[in-house]
Amino acid sequence: MTYLHDGTLDGFLTCIYAHYHSGKADNIHAEKGYGYPLLEEWKVVETVDWQARKVYDALEERFPRQVFLDVYHTFLSNREDKDGILLRYLVLAFKVGADIDRLHGDPVVHQVKKTGRQVAFERHRFLGLLRFAEMEGKFLLARFAPDADILELVAGHFADRLGQERFIIEDTKRKKAVVGMDGKWVLADWEGKDWNTSKEEEGMQGLWKAYFHAVAIEGRKNPKLQRQFVPLKYRSMMLEFSEDKKRDTGKKS
Amino acid sequence: MDKSTLDKLQILADGAKYDVSCASSGVEKKNQGGLGNAAACGICHTWSSDGRCVSLLKTLVSNDCVFDCAYCASRSGNDIPRASFTAEEIVELTIGFYRRNYIEGLFLSSAIERSPNHTMEKIVRILQLLREREKFFGYIHVKAIPGADPQLIHQAGLLADRMSVNLELPTRESLALLAPQKKPEKLYLPMEQMAREIRQSKEEQKSFRHAPKFVPGGQSTQMIVGATRDSDRTILKATQALYRRFQMKRVYFSAYMPVNGGSLLPSLQTAPPLLREHRLYQADWLLRFYGFTAEEILPEGTPDLDLEYDPKIHWAFRHLHEFPVEVNKADYKTLLRVPGIGPTSAGRIVRQRGVRKVGQEDLQRMGVALKRARHFLTCGGKYLGDGELTVDAVKEVLHPLPRFSQVGLFDPGQGLHREVGGFP
Ligand code: SF4
């Protein structure tokens, strides 16, 4: 039996609750993107807040904090089978207890820890790579399209960092955004709007590009290494690479 | 005509680029009602075309130097465009870049403009503007200018996250040869002062939570590699002494890039010794995270690091009689000495061992580089290598990477911005 949820963490946790209280699940999946294979039995599980809460509390109380973080991060990953590997992990976790966090060599644990790490790493990477531009009216706008659903994971960092500033971080792939001000933020559905950049923006971008080129040491040039750190897919959002892109495509044609 | 901010930025960022201490790590700080915070793990914002991480706005305040150090592009004897930023220009750039998330903060260095005191005063002024007027809580690293009044260094230390004095050369003789105006005593003085004040401030923190923090991110320094004939052993022992005597957070190495001619220096055609720099960073990690001493890495009679094999496996080759060790018995320190096992994987092995035996298949999932490690391990009594453990047998399987494919082998970005991490 495959349990289907509404795509939220609460929905997933409700499925875990159902696994223990109304019949075993062999697999879990979000409704969206589920292929409804012919030979598979499935059931839609409505999200029930208190049931989700119960599972969440159990995770908080019985396990080190890291276990919840691994589960949460893995849930945000774009792996097709993430709900399934989480189900197997949680079943094992409730069996062995807090020690689950020490079984680094166990294949089920390893899969979750690895996936969680990848998501945490993508978040960490975007803390550096995200670029804001100042718009008319002085607010800051950043756009990105991360692989994992990390918008919420980066929001707190920027809300603290930017203090009094008003800012918007838009996930263009998932059509949602974080809107922040005074250290606080809210999540909203978002259709991309077009704004004009402020008067100062172009000058500051020019200074940044000039800086970026000035710091490279000619005698140590190493584009391969650079590419390892800044994969091409991120470069469209980074203005210091805007010229390179033109050059790169120029070469290929 | 006055130079524009853009012109100055090009000249002064260019002048600061050989300073490799780009780290923004080591300080965790929340925004306290202004702009900015700091993350202990450090954040890279981009990577320049030489593959180095860019985390800070790294610039000179001025390149108009009254000194004449032989290895330096800004030396007074060079005919180059000169520029100096005003304090306000630097503040505007820092805030402008920071708000847009281009950078984690500021790294300020400077040539000696007029006098050490004049230069240090300007650095302090910039710190005050950023911290007090702009309420900027991002990361700031500034140079302590040797020869400046200790009071100025004290003031800077209360506002900066990290400070550094670059030693540049590891011996008195090399300094006398290439930087005769720099006396080792003069370089040690501010290092000594900072180490003392950092210790004091940490002590005071224990009793008064709100005691002022002095350079909470610690101090660092840098040495040039390849401008003189100093051996790796000399450099590594100096490095160890710097960690011990001044509790340095980090010692950086910079492969010498010839910028000036002169009979005292390698010729202008000399390629920067990047692989040597890489090996020194590896040795430095062994000092900081693996419990090795400089003497263990390079014993008497071994002046230089091997360019073919990394210093850890090289140490293992010389100590084969101590291997193999048993995964399920060896203590953490012993595991750390196994090539292919780093602090992370050693930690995981020890953690799992308390609950469940570590099996052979577990090792890879724990992040152990089995290709290397297996020759030095038994698991549940079974030797994981093949045949006999000899240096030749291990070399045979490892086939070192071709000697001159140094590029891509190592990521200076990683070694530089991070203060913790693993080992190949
Ligand atoms: S004092 Fe510094 S800037 Fe001046 S010449 Fe020496 S190394 Fe260069």
XYZ file of C-alpha atoms and ligand atoms in Angstrom:
685
model
C 0.000 0.000 0.000
C 1.318 3.437 -0.930
C 0.141 6.361 1.177
C -0.272 9.636 -0.654
C 0.034 13.035 1.028
C -0.441 16.668 0.066
C 3.271 17.398 -0.334
C 3.772 19.066 3.054
C 5.951 17.784 5.874
C 2.818 17.530 8.029
C 1.212 15.447 5.318
C 4.171 13.106 5.281
C 4.242 12.821 9.064
C 0.506 12.012 9.032
C 1.306 9.109 6.704
C 3.862 7.861 9.235
C 1.180 8.080 11.921
C -1.194 6.132 9.682
C 1.500 3.505 9.087
C 1.441 2.696 12.784
C -2.245 3.183 13.510
C -4.284 2.232 10.465
C -2.242 -0.258 8.531
C 1.275 -0.608 7.225
C 2.518 1.420 4.293
C 5.027 -0.094 1.870
C 5.716 3.290 0.409
C 4.806 6.945 0.742
C 4.596 9.571 -1.980
C 3.239 13.030 -2.621
C 0.011 13.038 -4.622
C 1.567 15.431 -7.057
C 3.935 13.553 -9.299
C 2.670 10.100 -8.302
C 2.328 7.949 -11.405
C -0.528 5.721 -10.135
C 1.121 2.516 -11.363
C -1.375 -0.192 -12.293
C -0.260 -2.880 -9.883
C 0.237 -0.671 -6.884
C -2.404 -0.082 -4.230
C -2.625 3.472 -2.998
C -4.600 5.584 -0.589
C -4.811 9.343 -0.095
C -4.134 10.281 3.522
C -5.659 13.578 4.599
C -3.292 15.709 6.650
C -4.304 15.748 10.306
C -2.403 18.296 12.343
C -2.489 16.517 15.683
C -1.319 13.248 14.156
C 1.600 14.958 12.453
C 2.357 16.715 15.718
C 2.477 13.394 17.576
C 5.094 11.985 15.227
C 7.044 15.216 15.349
C 7.009 15.243 19.159
C 8.175 11.637 19.252
C 11.111 12.590 17.032
C 11.953 15.541 19.269
C 11.691 13.620 22.507
C 13.234 10.292 21.695
C 16.075 11.241 19.363
C 18.982 13.640 19.119
C 18.080 16.850 17.264
C 20.185 15.703 14.313
C 17.682 12.935 13.533
C 14.870 15.405 12.950
C 17.168 17.640 10.894
C 18.194 14.702 8.701
C 14.531 13.791 8.177
C 13.508 17.388 7.464
C 16.368 18.019 5.031
C 15.813 14.739 3.222
C 12.123 15.581 2.895
C 13.060 18.824 1.116
C 15.269 17.003 -1.383
C 14.136 16.529 -4.963
C 14.784 12.794 -4.893
C 11.878 10.933 -6.360
C 12.079 8.193 -3.698
C 12.682 10.425 -0.676
C 9.437 9.533 1.116
C 10.173 5.839 0.713
C 13.698 6.042 2.115
C 12.379 8.166 4.984
C 9.713 5.575 5.762
C 12.329 2.821 5.999
C 14.550 5.072 8.097
C 11.823 6.022 10.553
C 10.679 2.419 10.970
C 14.261 1.502 11.855
C 14.590 4.572 14.089
C 11.523 3.737 16.170
C 12.902 0.222 16.544
C 16.480 0.997 17.649
C 15.859 4.363 19.363
C 18.385 7.161 19.811
C 21.251 4.934 18.653
C 19.999 5.332 15.094
C 22.106 8.460 14.840
C 25.284 6.473 15.386
C 24.741 3.804 12.751
C 26.699 5.635 10.063
C 27.489 2.437 8.213
C 23.901 1.183 7.959
C 22.622 1.456 4.374
C 19.209 2.856 5.347
C 20.706 5.420 7.706
C 23.447 6.259 5.253
C 20.967 7.068 2.513
C 19.067 9.529 4.689
C 22.172 11.133 6.136
C 23.697 11.500 2.700
C 20.585 13.020 1.186
C 20.173 15.328 4.182
C 23.770 16.447 3.845
C 23.302 17.202 0.162
C 20.329 19.411 0.942
C 22.162 21.141 3.784
C 25.089 21.663 1.445
C 22.895 23.200 -1.229
C 21.516 25.569 1.383
C 25.005 26.468 2.510
C 26.091 27.068 -1.043
C 23.194 29.414 -1.725
C 23.881 31.413 1.410
C 26.901 32.576 -0.571
C 25.682 32.476 -4.159
C 22.330 34.201 -3.828
C 22.534 37.719 -5.276
C 20.295 40.623 -4.346
C 19.643 43.602 -6.559
C 18.279 46.861 -5.223
C 14.961 47.794 -6.793
C 13.202 51.121 -7.034
C 11.835 51.819 -3.583
C 15.051 50.471 -2.006
C 13.965 46.886 -1.427
C 16.236 43.973 -2.305
C 15.254 41.180 -4.675
C 16.933 37.806 -5.214
C 15.816 35.016 -7.512
C 16.940 31.418 -7.574
C 15.819 27.962 -8.621
C 17.388 25.472 -6.221
C 17.252 21.706 -6.771
C 15.921 21.021 -3.279
C 13.106 23.008 -1.733
C 15.409 25.119 0.455
C 13.687 28.502 0.378
C 12.552 28.190 4.007
C 15.989 26.984 5.014
C 17.725 30.124 3.786
C 15.059 32.595 4.925
C 16.114 32.886 8.566
C 19.730 33.550 7.684
C 18.897 36.461 5.404
C 16.211 37.862 7.669
C 18.772 38.106 10.472
C 21.533 39.367 8.228
C 19.583 42.056 6.437
C 18.043 43.505 9.599
C 15.859 46.505 8.782
C 16.047 45.991 5.029
C 13.007 44.889 3.085
C 13.743 41.920 0.852
C 12.191 39.268 -1.356
C 13.726 35.901 -2.204
C 11.888 34.213 -5.022
C 12.069 30.515 -5.930
C 11.247 30.779 -9.622
C 10.881 27.023 -10.037
C 8.320 26.536 -7.278
C 6.601 29.899 -7.699
C 6.887 30.965 -4.113
C 8.794 33.608 -2.242
C 9.953 34.724 1.145
C 9.160 38.325 1.990
C 11.194 39.742 4.824
C 11.515 42.850 6.936
C 12.806 43.795 10.385
C 14.306 40.408 10.977
C 11.051 38.559 10.258
C 9.822 36.751 7.170
C 6.722 35.169 5.681
C 6.273 32.624 2.932
C 3.923 33.397 0.041
C 2.813 31.966 -3.299
C 4.418 34.086 -5.935
C 4.004 34.980 -9.553
C 7.203 36.688 -10.712
C 6.706 40.404 -11.147
C 8.976 42.785 -12.958
C 10.436 45.760 -11.166
C 12.940 48.368 -12.172
C 16.296 48.415 -10.490
C 17.240 51.468 -8.466
C 19.497 54.223 -9.768
C 22.491 53.007 -7.770
C 22.215 49.387 -8.812
C 24.093 49.473 -12.084
C 27.043 51.340 -10.615
C 27.379 48.880 -7.754
C 27.167 45.907 -10.127
C 29.923 47.450 -12.237
C 32.134 47.844 -9.189
C 31.539 44.244 -8.197
C 32.462 42.921 -11.642
C 35.604 45.038 -11.661
C 36.496 43.700 -8.240
C 35.852 40.125 -9.277
C 38.274 40.380 -12.176
C 40.909 42.253 -10.183
C 41.292 39.568 -7.499
C 42.153 36.687 -9.825
C 45.857 35.864 -10.075
C 46.699 35.463 -13.745
C 49.590 33.064 -13.087
C 47.307 30.667 -11.193
C 44.453 30.637 -13.657
C 42.464 27.435 -13.227
C 39.018 27.471 -14.839
C 38.548 23.759 -14.171
C 38.846 24.296 -10.468
C 36.583 27.315 -10.699
C 33.969 25.220 -12.475
C 34.121 22.617 -9.734
C 33.083 25.256 -7.217
C 30.658 27.254 -9.329
C 28.881 24.757 -11.587
C 27.626 26.288 -14.811
C 23.989 25.935 -13.757
C 24.410 28.580 -11.074
C 26.142 31.117 -13.218
C 23.115 32.689 -14.842
C 22.126 34.186 -11.484
C 25.607 35.473 -10.715
C 26.329 38.713 -12.458
C 30.101 38.317 -12.265
C 29.731 35.427 -14.720
C 27.423 37.162 -17.164
C 30.242 37.929 -19.627
C 31.750 34.448 -19.388
C 28.451 32.985 -20.457
C 28.486 34.941 -23.665
C 32.059 33.890 -24.278
C 31.310 30.230 -23.562
C 28.376 29.966 -25.919
C 30.354 31.893 -28.493
C 32.964 29.174 -28.520
C 30.551 26.314 -28.986
C 28.709 27.719 -31.993
C 42.460 64.582 -11.581
C 41.193 62.459 -8.762
C 40.798 58.781 -9.477
C 37.278 57.349 -9.424
C 36.264 54.685 -6.919
C 36.327 52.195 -9.780
C 39.932 53.033 -10.719
C 41.026 52.808 -7.132
C 39.224 49.521 -6.628
C 40.994 48.033 -9.614
C 44.418 49.138 -8.385
C 43.936 48.372 -4.711
C 42.105 45.055 -5.027
C 44.814 43.970 -7.425
C 47.415 44.929 -4.839
C 45.743 42.826 -2.144
C 45.254 39.671 -4.157
C 48.423 37.889 -3.034
C 47.176 37.917 0.502
C 45.537 34.526 0.731
C 43.794 34.711 4.062
C 40.292 34.872 2.695
C 38.550 32.962 5.465
C 35.371 34.361 6.928
C 35.009 31.532 9.411
C 35.495 31.109 13.108
C 33.004 33.665 14.409
C 29.310 33.136 15.022
C 27.501 36.421 15.434
C 23.899 37.541 15.255
C 22.796 40.857 13.900
C 22.206 43.220 16.816
C 19.976 45.812 15.286
C 22.018 46.827 12.276
C 23.258 45.110 9.147
C 25.027 41.780 9.025
C 25.920 38.625 10.913
C 28.641 36.001 10.767
C 28.553 32.223 10.383
C 31.176 30.132 12.148
C 31.516 27.801 9.204
C 32.427 30.592 6.793
C 30.614 31.293 3.545
C 32.110 31.522 0.072
C 30.373 33.920 -2.277
C 32.096 33.204 -5.520
C 35.280 31.723 -6.952
C 37.675 33.722 -9.103
C 39.180 32.348 -12.290
C 42.185 31.023 -10.356
C 39.776 28.795 -8.422
C 40.139 30.635 -5.137
C 37.127 31.336 -2.984
C 36.030 34.949 -2.683
C 34.395 35.640 0.612
C 35.483 39.138 1.542
C 36.016 42.473 -0.124
C 39.786 42.218 0.030
C 41.567 45.448 -0.657
C 44.449 47.659 0.293
C 43.650 50.987 1.857
C 46.659 52.318 -0.033
C 49.479 50.951 -2.199
C 51.613 54.036 -1.745
C 54.421 52.438 0.244
C 57.426 54.000 1.938
C 59.026 50.530 2.296
C 60.872 48.662 -0.409
C 60.446 44.898 0.137
C 61.997 43.039 -2.781
C 59.138 40.570 -3.391
C 56.297 43.083 -3.330
C 54.550 44.812 -6.214
C 53.796 47.885 -4.126
C 57.462 48.491 -3.125
C 58.440 52.131 -3.211
C 60.992 51.547 -5.975
C 58.363 50.333 -8.476
C 56.891 52.721 -11.013
C 53.207 51.766 -10.789
C 49.940 53.662 -10.479
C 49.389 54.603 -6.855
C 46.069 55.082 -5.122
C 44.544 55.467 -1.686
C 40.942 54.979 -0.672
C 39.229 57.412 1.623
C 37.556 55.831 4.639
C 34.115 56.739 3.265
C 34.810 55.045 -0.055
C 35.624 51.773 1.672
C 32.554 52.018 3.887
C 30.300 52.608 0.882
C 31.752 49.673 -1.047
C 31.512 47.333 1.930
C 27.881 48.138 2.674
C 26.915 48.177 -1.008
C 28.485 44.767 -1.652
C 27.264 43.269 1.594
C 23.594 44.199 1.166
C 23.620 42.495 -2.225
C 25.198 39.384 -0.702
C 28.354 39.614 -2.799
C 30.526 39.266 0.300
C 30.698 38.145 3.942
C 32.597 41.218 4.980
C 35.806 43.161 4.614
C 39.499 42.343 4.547
C 41.695 45.403 4.894
C 45.375 45.460 4.259
C 47.607 48.338 3.377
C 51.003 49.444 2.249
C 52.784 51.689 4.726
C 51.394 55.044 3.698
C 53.579 57.751 5.217
C 54.124 55.927 8.525
C 52.889 52.842 10.361
C 50.849 55.018 12.728
C 49.225 57.010 9.942
C 48.249 53.761 8.206
C 46.909 52.086 11.325
C 44.928 55.194 12.286
C 43.143 55.061 8.969
C 42.317 51.394 9.448
C 40.890 52.137 12.896
C 38.861 55.013 11.458
C 37.284 52.695 8.873
C 36.482 50.134 11.578
C 34.817 52.808 13.705
C 32.697 54.084 10.843
C 31.528 50.599 9.947
C 30.857 49.311 13.421
C 29.661 52.438 15.192
C 28.015 54.622 12.582
C 26.760 51.973 10.145
C 26.105 49.330 12.828
C 27.739 46.729 10.613
C 27.935 43.261 12.170
C 29.513 41.422 9.235
C 32.973 39.922 9.308
C 36.015 42.228 9.313
C 39.650 41.185 9.090
C 42.301 43.902 9.305
C 46.069 43.943 9.278
C 47.964 45.009 12.357
C 50.639 47.260 10.915
C 54.010 46.408 12.491
C 55.534 49.446 14.147
C 52.172 51.068 14.861
C 51.370 52.256 18.384
C 50.058 49.320 20.515
C 47.135 51.538 21.529
C 45.969 51.659 17.882
C 46.254 47.900 17.580
C 44.259 47.587 20.786
C 41.513 49.829 19.393
C 41.370 47.884 16.143
C 41.224 44.578 18.006
C 38.078 45.595 19.855
C 36.273 46.206 16.564
C 37.676 43.581 14.184
C 36.832 39.872 14.058
C 40.277 38.798 12.966
C 43.670 40.465 12.712
C 46.917 39.413 11.125
C 50.529 40.339 10.614
C 52.194 38.612 7.708
C 55.511 37.073 8.563
C 56.143 36.446 4.834
C 59.535 34.772 5.387
C 60.331 32.092 7.937
C 63.850 33.084 8.993
C 65.753 36.137 10.126
C 68.224 35.674 7.248
C 65.540 35.611 4.562
C 63.909 38.675 6.036
C 67.230 40.516 6.164
C 67.826 39.613 2.547
C 64.487 40.546 1.020
C 62.776 42.873 3.476
C 65.588 44.651 5.305
C 63.209 47.265 6.714
C 61.233 44.544 8.499
C 62.851 43.246 11.663
C 61.501 39.966 13.040
C 61.190 41.591 16.480
C 58.960 44.257 15.025
C 56.749 41.620 13.417
C 56.537 39.554 16.589
C 55.612 42.503 18.771
C 52.053 43.006 17.485
C 51.593 39.194 17.291
C 52.609 38.958 20.931
C 50.306 41.801 21.910
C 47.337 40.289 20.090
C 47.929 36.810 21.521
C 48.062 38.324 25.012
C 44.951 40.448 24.602
C 43.020 37.557 23.052
C 43.896 35.358 26.037
C 42.929 38.096 28.484
C 39.640 38.803 26.797
C 38.777 35.100 26.820
C 39.555 34.953 30.528
C 37.339 37.949 31.225
C 34.520 36.476 29.157
C 34.360 33.641 31.649
C 33.485 35.946 34.543
C 31.658 38.750 32.716
C 29.545 37.758 29.790
C 29.605 41.298 28.440
C 33.338 41.867 28.701
C 34.581 43.341 25.409
C 35.739 40.772 22.867
C 39.205 41.213 21.447
C 39.696 39.731 17.954
C 37.176 36.912 18.576
C 38.149 35.188 15.322
C 41.790 34.959 16.384
C 44.894 36.001 14.503
C 46.475 34.552 11.395
C 49.613 35.046 9.349
C 51.078 34.172 5.982
C 54.399 33.001 4.554
C 55.612 33.169 0.990
C 56.824 29.866 -0.413
C 59.579 29.804 -2.991
C 60.977 33.321 -2.878
C 63.975 32.098 -0.873
C 65.807 28.817 -0.412
C 64.138 28.024 2.896
C 63.236 24.338 3.091
C 59.776 22.946 3.813
C 61.121 21.760 7.139
C 62.094 25.319 8.071
C 58.700 26.603 7.003
C 56.781 23.853 8.779
C 58.713 24.241 12.004
C 58.126 27.982 11.872
C 54.439 27.243 11.312
C 54.291 24.981 14.336
C 56.086 27.589 16.441
C 53.576 30.232 15.347
C 50.657 28.035 16.402
C 52.244 27.288 19.744
C 53.633 30.685 20.637
C 50.861 32.957 19.380
C 47.933 30.504 19.279
C 47.439 31.426 15.623
C 44.104 30.353 14.157
C 45.641 29.847 10.770
C 48.998 30.046 9.004
C 48.647 30.565 5.261
C 51.124 29.832 2.499
C 51.408 31.714 -0.742
C 53.321 30.250 -3.671
C 55.677 33.005 -4.751
C 54.559 34.726 -7.890
C 57.444 36.740 -9.342
C 56.314 40.316 -9.731
C 59.705 42.030 -9.534
C 63.073 41.384 -11.138
C 66.232 41.473 -9.049
C 69.249 39.326 -8.413
C 68.008 38.270 -4.963
C 64.823 36.735 -6.312
C 63.861 33.812 -8.537
C 63.662 34.895 -12.168
C 60.476 36.408 -13.515
C 59.843 33.276 -15.563
C 59.630 31.021 -12.506
C 56.276 29.288 -12.231
C 54.642 29.561 -8.797
C 55.321 26.322 -6.850
C 51.668 25.386 -6.540
C 52.177 21.706 -5.785
C 54.651 22.581 -3.032
C 52.168 25.049 -1.576
C 49.540 22.303 -1.699
C 51.774 19.848 0.183
C 52.478 22.484 2.825
C 48.750 23.005 3.345
C 48.327 19.253 3.746
C 51.146 19.196 6.287
C 49.524 22.135 8.058
C 46.280 20.124 8.359
C 48.235 17.271 9.874
C 49.500 19.713 12.495
C 46.100 21.193 13.249
C 43.656 18.303 13.050
C 45.617 15.061 13.070
C 47.901 15.446 16.047
C 51.140 15.292 14.080
C 54.211 17.370 14.941
C 56.438 19.085 12.398
C 59.268 16.730 13.392
C 57.145 13.669 12.669
C 56.187 14.958 9.247
C 59.708 16.026 8.303
C 62.308 14.368 10.534
C 65.930 15.466 10.638
C 67.532 14.816 7.273
C 64.290 15.212 5.301
C 64.270 18.886 4.323
C 61.328 18.831 1.915
C 57.898 17.310 1.503
C 57.519 14.625 -1.122
C 55.859 15.954 -4.248
C 54.652 12.548 -5.367
C 52.870 11.342 -2.240
C 50.991 13.364 0.343
C 52.672 13.821 3.721
C 50.275 11.550 5.556
C 50.802 8.484 3.416
C 54.484 9.313 3.336
C 54.536 9.175 7.108
C 52.722 5.831 6.967
C 55.349 4.462 4.538
C 58.006 5.244 7.121
C 55.961 3.608 9.901
C 54.662 0.457 8.241
C 55.486 -1.584 11.341
C 52.638 0.185 13.166
C 50.087 -1.137 10.660
C 47.638 -2.683 9.984
C 45.325 -1.549 12.782
C 41.930 -3.019 13.650
C 38.925 -0.863 12.771
C 36.964 -2.133 15.732
C 39.728 -1.643 18.302
C 42.094 1.187 17.387
C 41.451 4.399 19.314
C 40.453 7.647 17.611
C 44.016 8.990 17.495
C 45.318 5.841 15.876
C 42.494 5.772 13.322
C 43.366 9.358 12.371
C 46.833 8.217 11.350
C 45.465 5.762 8.792
C 45.753 7.143 5.240
C 42.238 7.529 3.874
C 40.624 8.165 7.272
C 39.925 11.740 8.384
C 38.389 13.304 11.494
C 34.864 12.830 10.139
C 35.163 9.172 9.233
C 37.220 8.361 12.345
C 34.485 10.001 14.432
C 31.800 7.956 12.694
C 33.667 4.701 13.236
C 34.052 5.400 16.939
C 30.400 6.448 17.304
C 29.019 3.371 15.606
C 31.374 1.053 17.483
C 29.597 1.939 20.733
C 26.382 0.460 19.313
C 27.248 -1.998 16.603
C 30.408 -3.569 15.168
C 31.803 -1.906 12.080
C 31.700 -4.207 9.087
C 33.790 -4.013 5.953
C 30.879 -2.718 3.851
C 30.187 0.025 6.391
C 33.515 1.718 5.836
C 32.784 3.226 2.457
C 29.451 4.562 3.653
C 31.266 6.196 6.529
C 33.370 8.183 4.121
C 36.585 6.168 4.430
C 38.707 6.326 1.254
C 39.073 2.568 1.020
C 41.436 2.604 -1.903
C 44.084 3.959 0.428
C 42.859 2.883 3.803
C 42.396 -0.837 3.200
C 46.147 -1.478 3.037
C 46.442 -0.244 6.590
C 43.384 -1.876 8.165
C 41.990 -5.102 9.460
C 38.254 -5.388 10.012
C 37.046 -8.072 12.401
C 40.536 -9.575 12.209
C 40.579 -9.790 8.424
C 43.274 -7.836 6.559
C 41.656 -5.629 3.915
C 44.714 -5.180 1.718
C 45.962 -7.782 -0.681
C 49.026 -9.888 -0.008
C 51.739 -8.355 2.076
C 51.946 -4.836 3.407
C 55.009 -3.283 1.791
C 55.649 0.215 0.512
C 56.039 -1.036 -3.042
C 52.817 -3.006 -2.918
C 50.868 0.047 -1.777
C 52.550 2.322 -4.316
C 51.735 -0.203 -6.999
C 47.990 0.044 -6.330
C 47.893 3.728 -5.671
C 49.708 4.851 -8.809
C 50.231 8.439 -7.810
C 48.619 11.020 -9.967
C 51.015 12.205 -12.637
C 53.394 14.599 -10.994
C 52.542 17.694 -12.875
C 48.811 17.486 -12.995
C 48.866 19.710 -9.962
C 45.902 21.694 -11.105
C 42.620 20.296 -9.974
C 44.385 17.977 -7.589
C 43.829 20.294 -4.749
C 41.270 22.945 -4.113
C 42.967 25.920 -2.550
C 39.512 27.333 -2.055
C 38.693 24.571 0.363
C 41.953 24.638 2.207
C 41.827 28.361 2.509
C 38.385 29.320 3.628
C 37.684 26.413 5.888
C 39.189 25.982 9.263
C 38.095 22.398 9.736
C 37.739 19.499 7.407
C 38.983 16.196 6.123
C 41.989 14.857 4.343
C 42.314 12.889 1.163
S 55.720 47.096 3.515
Fe 54.146 45.808 2.601
S 53.337 47.008 0.899
Fe 55.245 47.967 1.505
S 56.766 47.059 0.167
Fe 56.784 45.827 2.037
S 55.341 44.169 1.622
Fe 54.972 45.764 0.076
